[in-house]
Amino acid sequence: MIDLWYTESHTENVRFSIKINKHFHSETSEFQKIDFFESTEFGTFFTLDGLMMVNEKDEFVYHDMISHVPLAVNPSVKKVLVIGGGDGGTARELTRYESIERIDMVEIDEAVVRACQKYLPLTASKLEDSRVNLYFEDGVAFVKDKKDEYDLILVDSTDPIGPGEGLFTRAFYQDCFDALTKDGILVNQHESPYYQRDAIAMKKAHSKLKEIFPISKVYQFHMPTYPSGHWLFGFASKSFDPIKDIKKDEWNKFGLKTKYYNTDLHVGCFALPTYVKEMLDKNE
Amino acid sequence: MIDLWYTESHTENVRFSIKINKHFHSETSEFQKIDFFESTEFGTFFTLDGLMMVNEKDEFVYHDMISHVPLAVNPSVKKVLVIGGGDGGTARELTRYESIERIDMVEIDEAVVRACQKYLPLTASKLEDSRVNLYFEDGVAFVKDKKDEYDLILVDSTDPIGPGEGLFTRAFYQDCFDALTKDGILVNQHESPYYQRDAIAMKKAHSKLKEIFPISKVYQFHMPTYPSGHWLFGFASKSFDPIKDIKKDEWNKFGLKTKYYNTDLHVGCFALPTYVKEMLDKNE
């Protein structure tokens, strides 16, 4: 019996390793290296350029938090744009809302979607929903000419290195602002406060977003397979405050069963540790 | 240059590794193996029986959350019992309150305290405070004959294997209840919901506590070096509800600068993910 471990560097001085049963798929797309593994602890998981993206054990945390937080603030959302999110988990959560009419999903790398459709149906199976329109394009370019079109944009990106880099720029956030309707909300993958490299990305993203959106907050969740397990999303909005304007009753009437999200946790997750607040408040 | 890594098994299928500069102290006490390391990412840290206890980078999270949460609910606490906590970090946070008159600290293993006094002054230096009384005894036995004596008991224990085992029993929680004054609060290290072994310990602790205390809640925090990074404390109390009865203004008047804790986060940290609530609510 071979002893096989997947090891990821969370910093140059910290490693996280998962015992795997097999490394069953590997390909190099036009954009990145894609690898799929089967493990006892996390089920099937895949990496992009050697970084954990999605696994069957904790994907529910990330996908609950990227989707249900904005939907509880504006339960009337009809048109949504997902940028990135090639695994399909974010789109899957959106398809649970019958009230959502259109989900445009723009993923730069078709190979990620095709591999997830084959190997990770847990997240990818709802990409077949008739309201989901798949575009295999650069999200940065896609959003540029859209005006007043989406009620919600979810940026489900990789880190700001490689293909995800453009999704952390001021110009992109401005284009998102313009693409949103008057009560529009942008939620974006916002890195982590704990290790230095992630914290720098977090601070940069926030300082750009708050220059553009009248309301810009950050919320946290427990994501055990991401570096430090302390992960963040940004909530930027034209009119709605994510805490004051939550519609708890309306959201609860959807009757969605969720494993991580609930409306009490919604309010709680915006209460950040003091050191994180201080990093975000500093203008750099 | 040698390449030296400290590796800890978080489950049999998950490993967490820290690059270390040196492994500079190792001893086997009457109770356990004690090891000290120096690292670039986490500064000095020590392990007991090969499990990370305290490091200079994230100890503030744990020590803020074990101490300031109960002090904001009852800022009039005068007499405190700390069980375990040999590193001194919990006692350190308590000494910051001038209003606290007595801190009895009962640590079964004197060797842990002596090593921390030598190698980890960041947490251990306030054990010299004149209000701190050190007892090198078994906490389980110590608390047995105490009646109506402490306003607050903090159980800063290891996992329920080895020396910490007795600190997770129904009999011990009942003795704590009896040792507390009429508005007494017990906060205890409550493991984690994410990996199965930790989750079993979490459920057992909670089901025992809620049989004994009229109020029994659980709160969460981000502890990057503990398995999964998703860690919990239990808050059990004779009269105070940890959310409704928070005294924000009174606590803020103490003027303590904290890096993790704040009174908004206090309320937020009791809002647990749905799957954690469901595990805690189930009677097993």
Coordinates of C-alpha atoms in Angstrom, one line a residue:
Chain A
M1 CA 0.0 0.0 0.0
I2 CA 1.6 3.3 -1.0
D3 CA 1.4 6.3 1.3
L4 CA 0.4 9.2 -0.9
W5 CA 0.1 12.8 0.4
Y6 CA -1.0 16.0 -1.3
T7 CA 1.0 18.9 0.2
E8 CA 0.3 22.6 -0.2
S9 CA 2.4 25.5 1.0
H10 CA 0.3 28.0 2.8
T11 CA 3.3 30.1 3.3
E12 CA 6.9 29.3 2.6
N13 CA 7.0 28.2 6.3
V14 CA 3.7 26.4 6.6
R15 CA 2.4 23.3 4.9
F16 CA -0.9 21.5 4.8
S17 CA -1.1 17.9 3.7
I18 CA -3.9 15.6 2.9
K19 CA -3.6 11.8 2.6
I20 CA -5.0 10.9 -0.8
N21 CA -6.2 7.6 -2.2
K22 CA -5.5 8.6 -5.8
H23 CA -4.4 11.4 -8.0
F24 CA -6.8 10.6 -10.8
H25 CA -6.7 13.5 -13.3
S26 CA -4.1 16.0 -14.3
E27 CA -4.1 18.4 -17.3
T28 CA -2.6 21.7 -18.2
S29 CA -5.1 24.0 -19.8
E30 CA -4.4 27.3 -21.6
F31 CA -4.5 29.0 -18.2
Q32 CA -3.4 26.7 -15.5
K33 CA -2.6 23.2 -14.2
I34 CA -5.7 21.3 -13.1
D35 CA -5.4 18.3 -10.8
F36 CA -8.1 16.1 -9.2
F37 CA -7.6 13.9 -6.2
E38 CA -9.7 11.4 -4.2
S39 CA -9.2 11.4 -0.4
T40 CA -10.8 9.9 2.7
E41 CA -11.1 13.1 4.7
F42 CA -12.2 15.5 2.1
G43 CA -13.7 13.3 -0.6
T44 CA -12.9 14.5 -4.2
F45 CA -11.0 17.7 -4.5
F46 CA -9.2 19.7 -7.1
T47 CA -6.4 22.2 -7.3
L48 CA -5.4 24.9 -9.7
D49 CA -1.7 25.5 -10.0
G50 CA -1.2 23.4 -6.8
L51 CA -3.7 25.3 -4.7
M52 CA -6.8 23.8 -3.1
M53 CA -9.9 25.1 -4.8
V54 CA -12.9 22.9 -3.8
N55 CA -13.4 19.7 -1.9
E56 CA -16.5 17.8 -1.0
K57 CA -16.2 18.3 2.7
D58 CA -16.1 22.0 3.1
E59 CA -17.3 23.5 -0.2
F60 CA -20.7 24.1 1.5
V61 CA -19.1 26.8 3.7
Y62 CA -17.8 28.8 0.8
H63 CA -20.8 28.4 -1.4
D64 CA -23.3 29.2 1.3
M65 CA -21.5 32.3 2.3
I66 CA -20.9 33.8 -1.2
S67 CA -24.5 33.4 -2.2
H68 CA -27.0 33.5 0.7
V69 CA -25.5 36.6 2.3
P70 CA -26.4 38.9 -0.6
L71 CA -29.7 37.1 -1.3
A72 CA -30.9 37.7 2.3
V73 CA -30.1 41.4 1.9
N74 CA -31.9 41.6 -1.5
P75 CA -34.3 38.6 -1.9
S76 CA -35.6 40.3 -5.1
V77 CA -32.5 39.7 -7.1
K78 CA -33.4 38.5 -10.6
K79 CA -30.2 38.7 -12.7
V80 CA -26.9 37.5 -11.4
L81 CA -23.4 37.5 -12.9
V82 CA -21.0 34.9 -11.6
I83 CA -17.3 35.6 -12.5
G84 CA -15.1 32.5 -12.1
G85 CA -16.6 29.7 -10.0
G86 CA -15.8 27.1 -12.6
D87 CA -16.7 24.3 -10.2
G88 CA -20.3 25.3 -10.4
G89 CA -21.0 25.4 -6.6
T90 CA -21.8 29.1 -6.6
A91 CA -24.2 28.7 -9.5
R92 CA -25.7 25.7 -7.8
E93 CA -26.7 27.7 -4.7
L94 CA -28.2 30.4 -6.9
T95 CA -30.4 27.9 -8.8
R96 CA -32.1 27.1 -5.5
Y97 CA -33.9 30.4 -5.7
E98 CA -36.9 30.1 -8.0
S99 CA -37.1 33.8 -8.1
I100 CA -33.8 34.2 -9.8
E101 CA -34.4 34.5 -13.6
R102 CA -30.9 34.5 -15.1
I103 CA -27.5 33.4 -14.0
D104 CA -24.7 34.4 -16.4
M105 CA -21.5 32.6 -15.5
V106 CA -18.2 33.8 -17.0
E107 CA -15.3 31.4 -16.4
I108 CA -12.1 32.0 -18.3
D109 CA -11.1 28.4 -18.3
E110 CA -13.6 25.9 -19.9
A111 CA -11.3 23.0 -18.9
V112 CA -12.1 23.6 -15.2
V113 CA -15.9 23.5 -15.9
R114 CA -15.6 20.3 -18.1
A115 CA -13.5 18.5 -15.5
C116 CA -15.8 19.5 -12.7
Q117 CA -18.8 18.3 -14.7
K118 CA -17.1 15.0 -15.1
Y119 CA -15.5 14.5 -11.7
L120 CA -17.3 16.8 -9.2
P121 CA -21.1 16.6 -9.8
L122 CA -21.7 17.7 -6.2
T123 CA -20.9 21.3 -7.3
A124 CA -21.2 21.2 -11.1
S125 CA -24.5 19.4 -11.7
K126 CA -26.7 22.5 -11.6
L127 CA -24.8 24.1 -14.5
E128 CA -27.5 22.3 -16.6
D129 CA -30.2 24.5 -15.1
S130 CA -31.9 26.4 -18.0
R131 CA -31.3 29.7 -16.3
V132 CA -27.5 29.3 -16.3
N133 CA -25.7 30.7 -19.3
L134 CA -22.1 29.7 -19.5
Y135 CA -19.5 32.0 -21.1
F136 CA -16.0 30.9 -21.5
E137 CA -14.4 34.3 -21.6
D138 CA -12.3 36.7 -19.5
G139 CA -14.6 38.1 -16.8
V140 CA -12.7 41.4 -16.9
A141 CA -13.5 41.9 -20.6
F142 CA -17.0 40.5 -20.3
V143 CA -18.1 43.0 -17.7
K144 CA -16.6 46.1 -19.4
D145 CA -19.5 46.9 -21.8
K146 CA -22.4 45.9 -19.4
K147 CA -24.4 48.8 -18.0
D148 CA -27.2 48.6 -15.4
E149 CA -27.7 44.9 -16.1
Y150 CA -27.2 42.8 -13.0
D151 CA -28.7 42.9 -9.5
L152 CA -25.9 40.9 -8.1
I153 CA -22.3 40.1 -9.2
L154 CA -20.4 37.3 -7.4
V155 CA -16.7 37.2 -8.0
D156 CA -15.7 33.6 -7.2
S157 CA -12.0 34.0 -8.1
T158 CA -8.7 32.4 -7.4
D159 CA -5.9 34.4 -5.7
P160 CA -4.6 37.5 -7.3
I161 CA -1.8 35.7 -9.0
G162 CA -2.2 34.0 -12.5
P163 CA -5.6 34.1 -14.2
G164 CA -7.4 35.7 -11.2
E165 CA -5.1 38.8 -11.1
G166 CA -7.4 41.1 -13.2
L167 CA -10.3 40.4 -10.8
F168 CA -8.6 42.4 -8.0
T169 CA -8.1 45.7 -9.9
R170 CA -9.7 49.1 -9.4
A171 CA -10.8 49.2 -13.1
F172 CA -12.6 45.8 -12.8
Y173 CA -14.4 46.9 -9.6
Q174 CA -15.5 50.1 -11.4
D175 CA -16.8 48.1 -14.4
C176 CA -18.7 45.9 -11.9
F177 CA -20.2 49.0 -10.3
D178 CA -21.4 50.2 -13.8
A179 CA -22.8 46.8 -14.7
L180 CA -24.9 46.7 -11.5
T181 CA -28.5 48.0 -11.3
K182 CA -29.3 50.8 -8.9
D183 CA -29.5 48.6 -5.8
G184 CA -26.8 46.3 -7.0
I185 CA -24.5 44.2 -4.8
L186 CA -21.0 42.9 -5.5
V187 CA -19.6 40.0 -3.4
N188 CA -16.0 39.0 -4.0
Q189 CA -13.5 36.5 -2.8
H190 CA -11.5 38.6 -0.4
E191 CA -8.5 36.5 0.8
S192 CA -7.5 36.2 4.5
P193 CA -6.1 38.4 7.2
Y194 CA -3.8 35.9 8.8
Y195 CA -0.8 35.2 6.7
Q196 CA 1.0 38.2 5.3
R197 CA 0.7 37.7 1.6
D198 CA -3.1 37.1 1.9
A199 CA -3.5 40.0 4.2
I200 CA -1.8 42.4 1.7
A201 CA -4.3 41.2 -1.0
M202 CA -7.2 41.7 1.4
K203 CA -6.2 45.2 2.2
K204 CA -5.6 46.2 -1.4
A205 CA -9.0 44.8 -2.5
H206 CA -10.8 46.6 0.3
S207 CA -9.2 50.0 -0.2
K208 CA -10.1 49.9 -3.9
L209 CA -13.7 48.8 -3.3
K210 CA -14.4 51.4 -0.7
E211 CA -13.3 54.2 -3.1
I212 CA -16.0 53.0 -5.6
F213 CA -19.0 51.7 -3.6
P214 CA -20.9 53.8 -1.1
I215 CA -21.2 50.7 1.1
S216 CA -18.2 48.3 1.5
K217 CA -17.9 45.7 4.2
V218 CA -16.1 42.5 4.8
Y219 CA -17.4 39.3 6.3
Q220 CA -15.6 36.2 7.6
F221 CA -16.1 32.4 7.7
H222 CA -14.4 29.2 8.7
M223 CA -12.8 27.5 5.7
P224 CA -10.6 24.7 7.0
T225 CA -8.8 23.9 3.8
Y226 CA -7.8 27.4 2.9
P227 CA -4.6 28.9 4.5
S228 CA -5.3 29.6 8.2
G229 CA -8.9 28.6 7.9
H230 CA -9.9 32.3 8.3
W231 CA -11.4 33.5 5.1
L232 CA -13.3 36.6 3.9
F233 CA -15.7 37.8 1.3
G234 CA -16.2 41.5 0.5
F235 CA -19.7 42.9 0.4
A236 CA -19.9 46.1 -1.7
S237 CA -23.2 47.7 -2.5
K238 CA -24.9 50.8 -4.1
S239 CA -27.7 51.1 -1.5
F240 CA -28.1 48.1 0.9
D241 CA -26.3 47.8 4.2
P242 CA -25.6 44.1 4.7
I243 CA -26.6 44.2 8.4
K244 CA -29.3 46.8 8.7
D245 CA -31.0 45.8 5.5
I246 CA -31.1 42.1 6.0
K247 CA -34.6 40.7 5.3
K248 CA -34.6 37.7 7.8
D249 CA -38.2 36.8 7.4
E250 CA -38.2 37.0 3.6
W251 CA -35.1 34.9 3.4
N252 CA -36.4 32.3 5.8
K253 CA -39.6 32.1 3.7
F254 CA -37.5 30.7 0.8
G255 CA -37.3 27.6 3.0
L256 CA -33.8 26.7 1.9
K257 CA -32.0 24.1 4.0
T258 CA -28.4 25.3 4.5
K259 CA -25.6 23.6 6.4
Y260 CA -23.5 26.7 7.2
Y261 CA -25.5 29.9 6.6
N262 CA -28.3 31.1 8.8
T263 CA -29.6 34.7 9.3
D264 CA -28.1 35.0 12.8
L265 CA -24.7 33.9 11.5
H266 CA -25.2 36.5 8.7
V267 CA -25.2 39.3 11.2
G268 CA -22.4 37.7 13.3
C269 CA -20.0 37.2 10.4
F270 CA -19.6 40.9 9.8
A271 CA -18.3 41.4 13.4
L272 CA -14.6 41.1 12.7
P273 CA -11.6 40.7 15.0
T274 CA -10.1 44.0 16.0
Y275 CA -6.8 43.4 14.2
V276 CA -8.7 42.7 11.0
K277 CA -10.8 45.8 11.3
E278 CA -7.7 47.9 11.9
M279 CA -6.0 46.4 8.8
L280 CA -9.1 47.2 6.7
D281 CA -9.5 50.7 8.1
K282 CA -6.0 51.7 7.4
N283 CA -5.6 53.5 4.0
E284 CA -2.6 52.1 2.2
Chain B
M1 CA 21.4 24.6 6.1
I2 CA 19.1 21.9 7.4
D3 CA 15.5 21.9 6.4
L4 CA 13.6 21.2 9.7
W5 CA 9.8 20.8 9.9
Y6 CA 7.5 20.2 12.9
T7 CA 4.6 18.1 11.7
E8 CA 1.3 17.5 13.6
S9 CA -1.4 15.1 12.6
H10 CA -4.8 16.9 12.7
T11 CA -6.5 13.6 11.8
E12 CA -4.9 10.4 10.5
N13 CA -5.4 11.9 7.1
V14 CA -4.4 15.5 7.6
R15 CA -1.1 17.0 8.6
F16 CA 0.0 20.5 9.5
S17 CA 3.7 21.4 9.2
I18 CA 5.7 24.4 10.4
K19 CA 9.2 25.1 9.3
I20 CA 11.3 25.5 12.4
N21 CA 14.6 27.2 13.1
K22 CA 15.3 25.0 16.1
H23 CA 13.9 22.5 18.5
F24 CA 15.5 24.0 21.6
H25 CA 13.9 22.2 24.6
S26 CA 12.5 18.8 25.2
E27 CA 11.6 17.1 28.5
T28 CA 9.2 14.4 29.7
S29 CA 7.4 15.5 32.9
E30 CA 5.4 13.3 35.2
F31 CA 2.4 13.9 32.9
Q32 CA 3.5 14.5 29.4
K33 CA 6.2 15.3 26.8
I34 CA 7.0 19.0 26.5
D35 CA 8.7 20.5 23.5
F36 CA 9.7 24.0 22.6
F37 CA 10.5 25.3 19.1
E38 CA 11.5 28.5 17.4
S39 CA 10.0 29.3 14.0
T40 CA 9.9 32.2 11.6
E41 CA 6.1 32.1 11.0
F42 CA 4.8 31.5 14.6
G43 CA 7.8 32.7 16.7
T44 CA 8.3 30.5 19.8
F45 CA 5.8 27.7 20.3
F46 CA 5.4 24.6 22.5
T47 CA 3.7 21.3 22.2
L48 CA 2.4 18.8 24.7
D49 CA 2.6 15.1 23.6
G50 CA 3.1 16.4 20.1
L51 CA 0.1 18.8 19.9
M52 CA 0.5 22.5 19.4
M53 CA -0.5 24.4 22.5
V54 CA 0.6 28.0 22.3
N55 CA 2.6 30.0 19.8
E56 CA 3.5 33.7 19.7
K57 CA 1.5 34.5 16.5
D58 CA -2.0 33.4 17.4
E59 CA -2.1 33.0 21.2
F60 CA -3.8 36.3 21.4
V61 CA -6.9 34.9 19.8
Y62 CA -7.4 32.1 22.3
H63 CA -6.5 34.2 25.3
D64 CA -8.7 37.1 24.3
M65 CA -11.7 34.8 23.7
I66 CA -11.4 32.8 26.9
S67 CA -11.2 35.8 29.2
H68 CA -12.9 38.9 27.8
V69 CA -16.1 37.2 26.8
P70 CA -17.1 36.4 30.4
L71 CA -15.7 39.6 31.8
A72 CA -17.9 41.6 29.4
V73 CA -20.9 39.7 30.7
N74 CA -20.0 40.2 34.3
P75 CA -17.5 43.0 34.7
S76 CA -17.8 42.7 38.5
V77 CA -16.0 39.4 38.6
K78 CA -13.6 39.5 41.6
K79 CA -12.4 35.9 42.2
V80 CA -11.4 33.7 39.3
L81 CA -10.2 30.1 39.1
V82 CA -8.1 29.1 36.1
I83 CA -7.8 25.3 35.6
G84 CA -4.9 24.4 33.3
G85 CA -3.5 27.2 31.3
G86 CA 0.1 26.5 32.3
D87 CA 1.5 28.9 29.7
G88 CA 0.1 31.8 31.7
G89 CA -1.7 33.6 28.8
T90 CA -5.2 33.3 30.4
A91 CA -3.9 34.6 33.7
R92 CA -2.2 37.4 31.9
E93 CA -5.4 38.6 30.3
L94 CA -7.1 38.5 33.7
T95 CA -4.4 40.5 35.4
R96 CA -5.3 43.4 33.1
Y97 CA -8.5 43.9 35.1
E98 CA -7.6 46.0 38.1
S99 CA -11.0 45.0 39.5
I100 CA -10.1 41.3 39.8
E101 CA -8.9 40.6 43.3
R102 CA -7.8 37.0 43.2
I103 CA -6.7 34.6 40.4
D104 CA -6.2 31.0 41.6
M105 CA -4.5 29.0 38.9
V106 CA -4.4 25.2 39.2
E107 CA -2.1 23.5 36.7
I108 CA -1.4 19.8 37.1
D109 CA 2.1 20.0 35.5
E110 CA 4.5 22.4 37.2
A111 CA 7.1 21.6 34.4
V112 CA 4.9 23.4 31.8
V113 CA 4.7 26.6 33.9
R114 CA 8.5 26.6 34.6
A115 CA 9.3 26.0 31.0
C116 CA 7.0 28.8 29.8
Q117 CA 8.4 31.2 32.4
K118 CA 11.8 30.5 31.0
Y119 CA 11.0 30.3 27.2
L120 CA 7.7 32.1 26.7
P121 CA 7.5 35.3 28.7
L122 CA 4.9 36.7 26.3
T123 CA 2.3 34.5 28.0
A124 CA 4.0 33.6 31.3
S125 CA 5.3 36.9 32.6
K126 CA 2.2 38.0 34.5
L127 CA 2.2 34.9 36.6
E128 CA 4.3 37.1 38.9
D129 CA 1.3 39.3 39.6
S130 CA 0.6 39.3 43.3
R131 CA -3.0 38.4 42.8
V132 CA -2.1 35.1 41.0
N133 CA -1.9 32.1 43.3
L134 CA -0.3 29.1 41.6
Y135 CA -1.3 25.5 42.7
F136 CA 0.4 22.6 41.1
E137 CA -2.4 20.1 41.6
D138 CA -5.1 18.2 39.8
G139 CA -7.8 20.7 38.9
V140 CA -10.4 17.9 39.3
A141 CA -9.5 17.4 42.9
F142 CA -8.9 21.0 43.7
V143 CA -12.4 22.1 42.7
K144 CA -14.1 19.3 44.6
D145 CA -14.3 20.9 48.0
K146 CA -14.9 24.5 46.9
K147 CA -18.3 25.9 47.5
D148 CA -19.7 29.3 46.4
E149 CA -16.2 30.6 46.0
Y150 CA -15.5 31.8 42.5
D151 CA -17.3 34.3 40.2
L152 CA -15.7 32.8 37.2
I153 CA -14.0 29.5 36.3
L154 CA -11.9 29.2 33.1
V155 CA -11.0 25.7 32.0
D156 CA -8.0 26.1 29.8
S157 CA -7.4 22.5 29.1
T158 CA -5.8 20.2 26.6
D159 CA -7.9 17.7 24.6
P160 CA -9.8 15.0 26.5
I161 CA -7.0 12.5 26.2
G162 CA -4.2 12.3 28.7
P163 CA -4.0 14.7 31.7
G164 CA -7.0 16.8 30.4
E165 CA -9.5 13.9 30.4
G166 CA -11.0 14.5 33.8
L167 CA -11.8 18.1 32.8
F168 CA -14.5 16.9 30.4
T169 CA -16.5 14.8 32.8
R170 CA -20.0 15.4 34.2
A171 CA -18.7 15.1 37.8
F172 CA -16.1 17.9 37.2
Y173 CA -18.7 20.2 35.6
Q174 CA -21.0 19.6 38.7
D175 CA -18.1 20.5 41.0
C176 CA -17.5 23.7 39.1
F177 CA -21.2 24.6 39.4
D178 CA -20.9 24.1 43.1
A179 CA -17.7 26.1 43.4
L180 CA -19.3 29.1 41.6
T181 CA -21.1 32.0 43.3
K182 CA -24.7 32.6 42.5
D183 CA -24.0 34.5 39.3
G184 CA -21.1 32.3 38.4
I185 CA -19.8 31.6 34.9
L186 CA -17.8 28.7 33.6
V187 CA -15.9 29.0 30.3
N188 CA -14.2 25.9 29.0
Q189 CA -12.1 24.8 26.0
H190 CA -14.7 23.1 23.9
E191 CA -12.9 21.5 20.9
S192 CA -14.0 21.9 17.3
P193 CA -17.0 20.9 15.1
Y194 CA -15.0 20.0 12.0
Y195 CA -13.0 16.8 12.3
Q196 CA -14.9 13.9 13.7
R197 CA -12.9 13.2 16.8
D198 CA -13.0 16.8 17.9
A199 CA -16.7 17.0 17.1
I200 CA -17.5 14.0 19.3
A201 CA -15.7 15.7 22.3
M202 CA -17.5 18.9 21.6
K203 CA -20.9 17.2 21.6
K204 CA -20.2 15.3 24.8
A205 CA -19.0 18.3 26.7
H206 CA -22.0 20.4 25.6
S207 CA -24.6 17.7 26.5
K208 CA -23.1 17.4 30.0
L209 CA -22.9 21.1 30.6
K210 CA -26.5 21.8 29.6
E211 CA -27.8 19.2 32.0
I212 CA -26.1 21.1 34.9
F213 CA -26.2 24.8 34.1
P214 CA -29.4 26.7 33.4
I215 CA -27.6 28.6 30.6
S216 CA -25.2 26.8 28.3
K217 CA -24.0 28.2 25.0
V218 CA -21.0 27.7 22.7
Y219 CA -19.0 30.4 20.9
Q220 CA -16.5 30.2 18.0
F221 CA -13.3 31.8 16.9
H222 CA -10.5 31.5 14.3
M223 CA -7.5 29.7 15.7
P224 CA -5.3 29.0 12.7
T225 CA -2.9 26.5 14.4
Y226 CA -5.5 24.2 15.9
P227 CA -7.0 21.5 13.7
S228 CA -9.3 23.1 11.1
G229 CA -8.8 26.6 12.6
H230 CA -12.4 26.5 13.8
W231 CA -12.4 26.4 17.5
L232 CA -14.9 26.7 20.3
F233 CA -15.4 27.7 23.9
G234 CA -18.4 26.8 26.1
F235 CA -20.1 29.5 28.1
A236 CA -22.1 28.0 31.0
S237 CA -23.7 30.2 33.6
K238 CA -26.1 30.2 36.6
S239 CA -27.8 33.5 35.7
F240 CA -26.2 35.6 32.9
D241 CA -27.1 35.1 29.3
P242 CA -23.9 35.8 27.3
I243 CA -25.6 37.8 24.6
K244 CA -28.6 39.5 26.3
D245 CA -26.6 40.4 29.4
I246 CA -23.4 41.8 27.8
K247 CA -22.4 45.1 29.4
K248 CA -20.8 46.7 26.4
D249 CA -20.3 50.2 27.9
E250 CA -19.0 48.9 31.2
W251 CA -16.5 46.6 29.4
N252 CA -15.4 49.3 27.0
K253 CA -14.8 51.6 30.0
F254 CA -12.0 49.2 31.2
G255 CA -10.1 50.7 28.2
L256 CA -8.3 47.4 27.4
K257 CA -6.7 47.3 24.0
T258 CA -7.4 43.9 22.5
K259 CA -6.2 42.5 19.2
Y260 CA -9.0 40.0 18.6
Y261 CA -11.9 40.6 21.0
N262 CA -14.4 43.4 20.7
T263 CA -17.9 43.7 22.0
D264 CA -19.5 43.4 18.5
L265 CA -17.5 40.2 17.8
H266 CA -18.6 39.0 21.3
V267 CA -22.2 39.0 20.0
G268 CA -21.2 37.7 16.6
C269 CA -19.2 34.7 17.9
F270 CA -22.3 33.1 19.4
A271 CA -24.0 32.9 16.0
L272 CA -22.9 29.4 15.0
P273 CA -23.1 27.7 11.6
T274 CA -26.3 25.6 11.1
Y275 CA -24.4 22.3 11.1
V276 CA -22.7 23.1 14.4
K277 CA -26.0 24.2 16.0
E278 CA -27.6 20.9 14.9
M279 CA -24.8 18.8 16.3
L280 CA -25.0 20.7 19.7
D281 CA -28.8 20.5 19.9
K282 CA -28.9 16.7 19.3
N283 CA -29.0 14.8 22.5
E284 CA -26.5 11.9 22.4

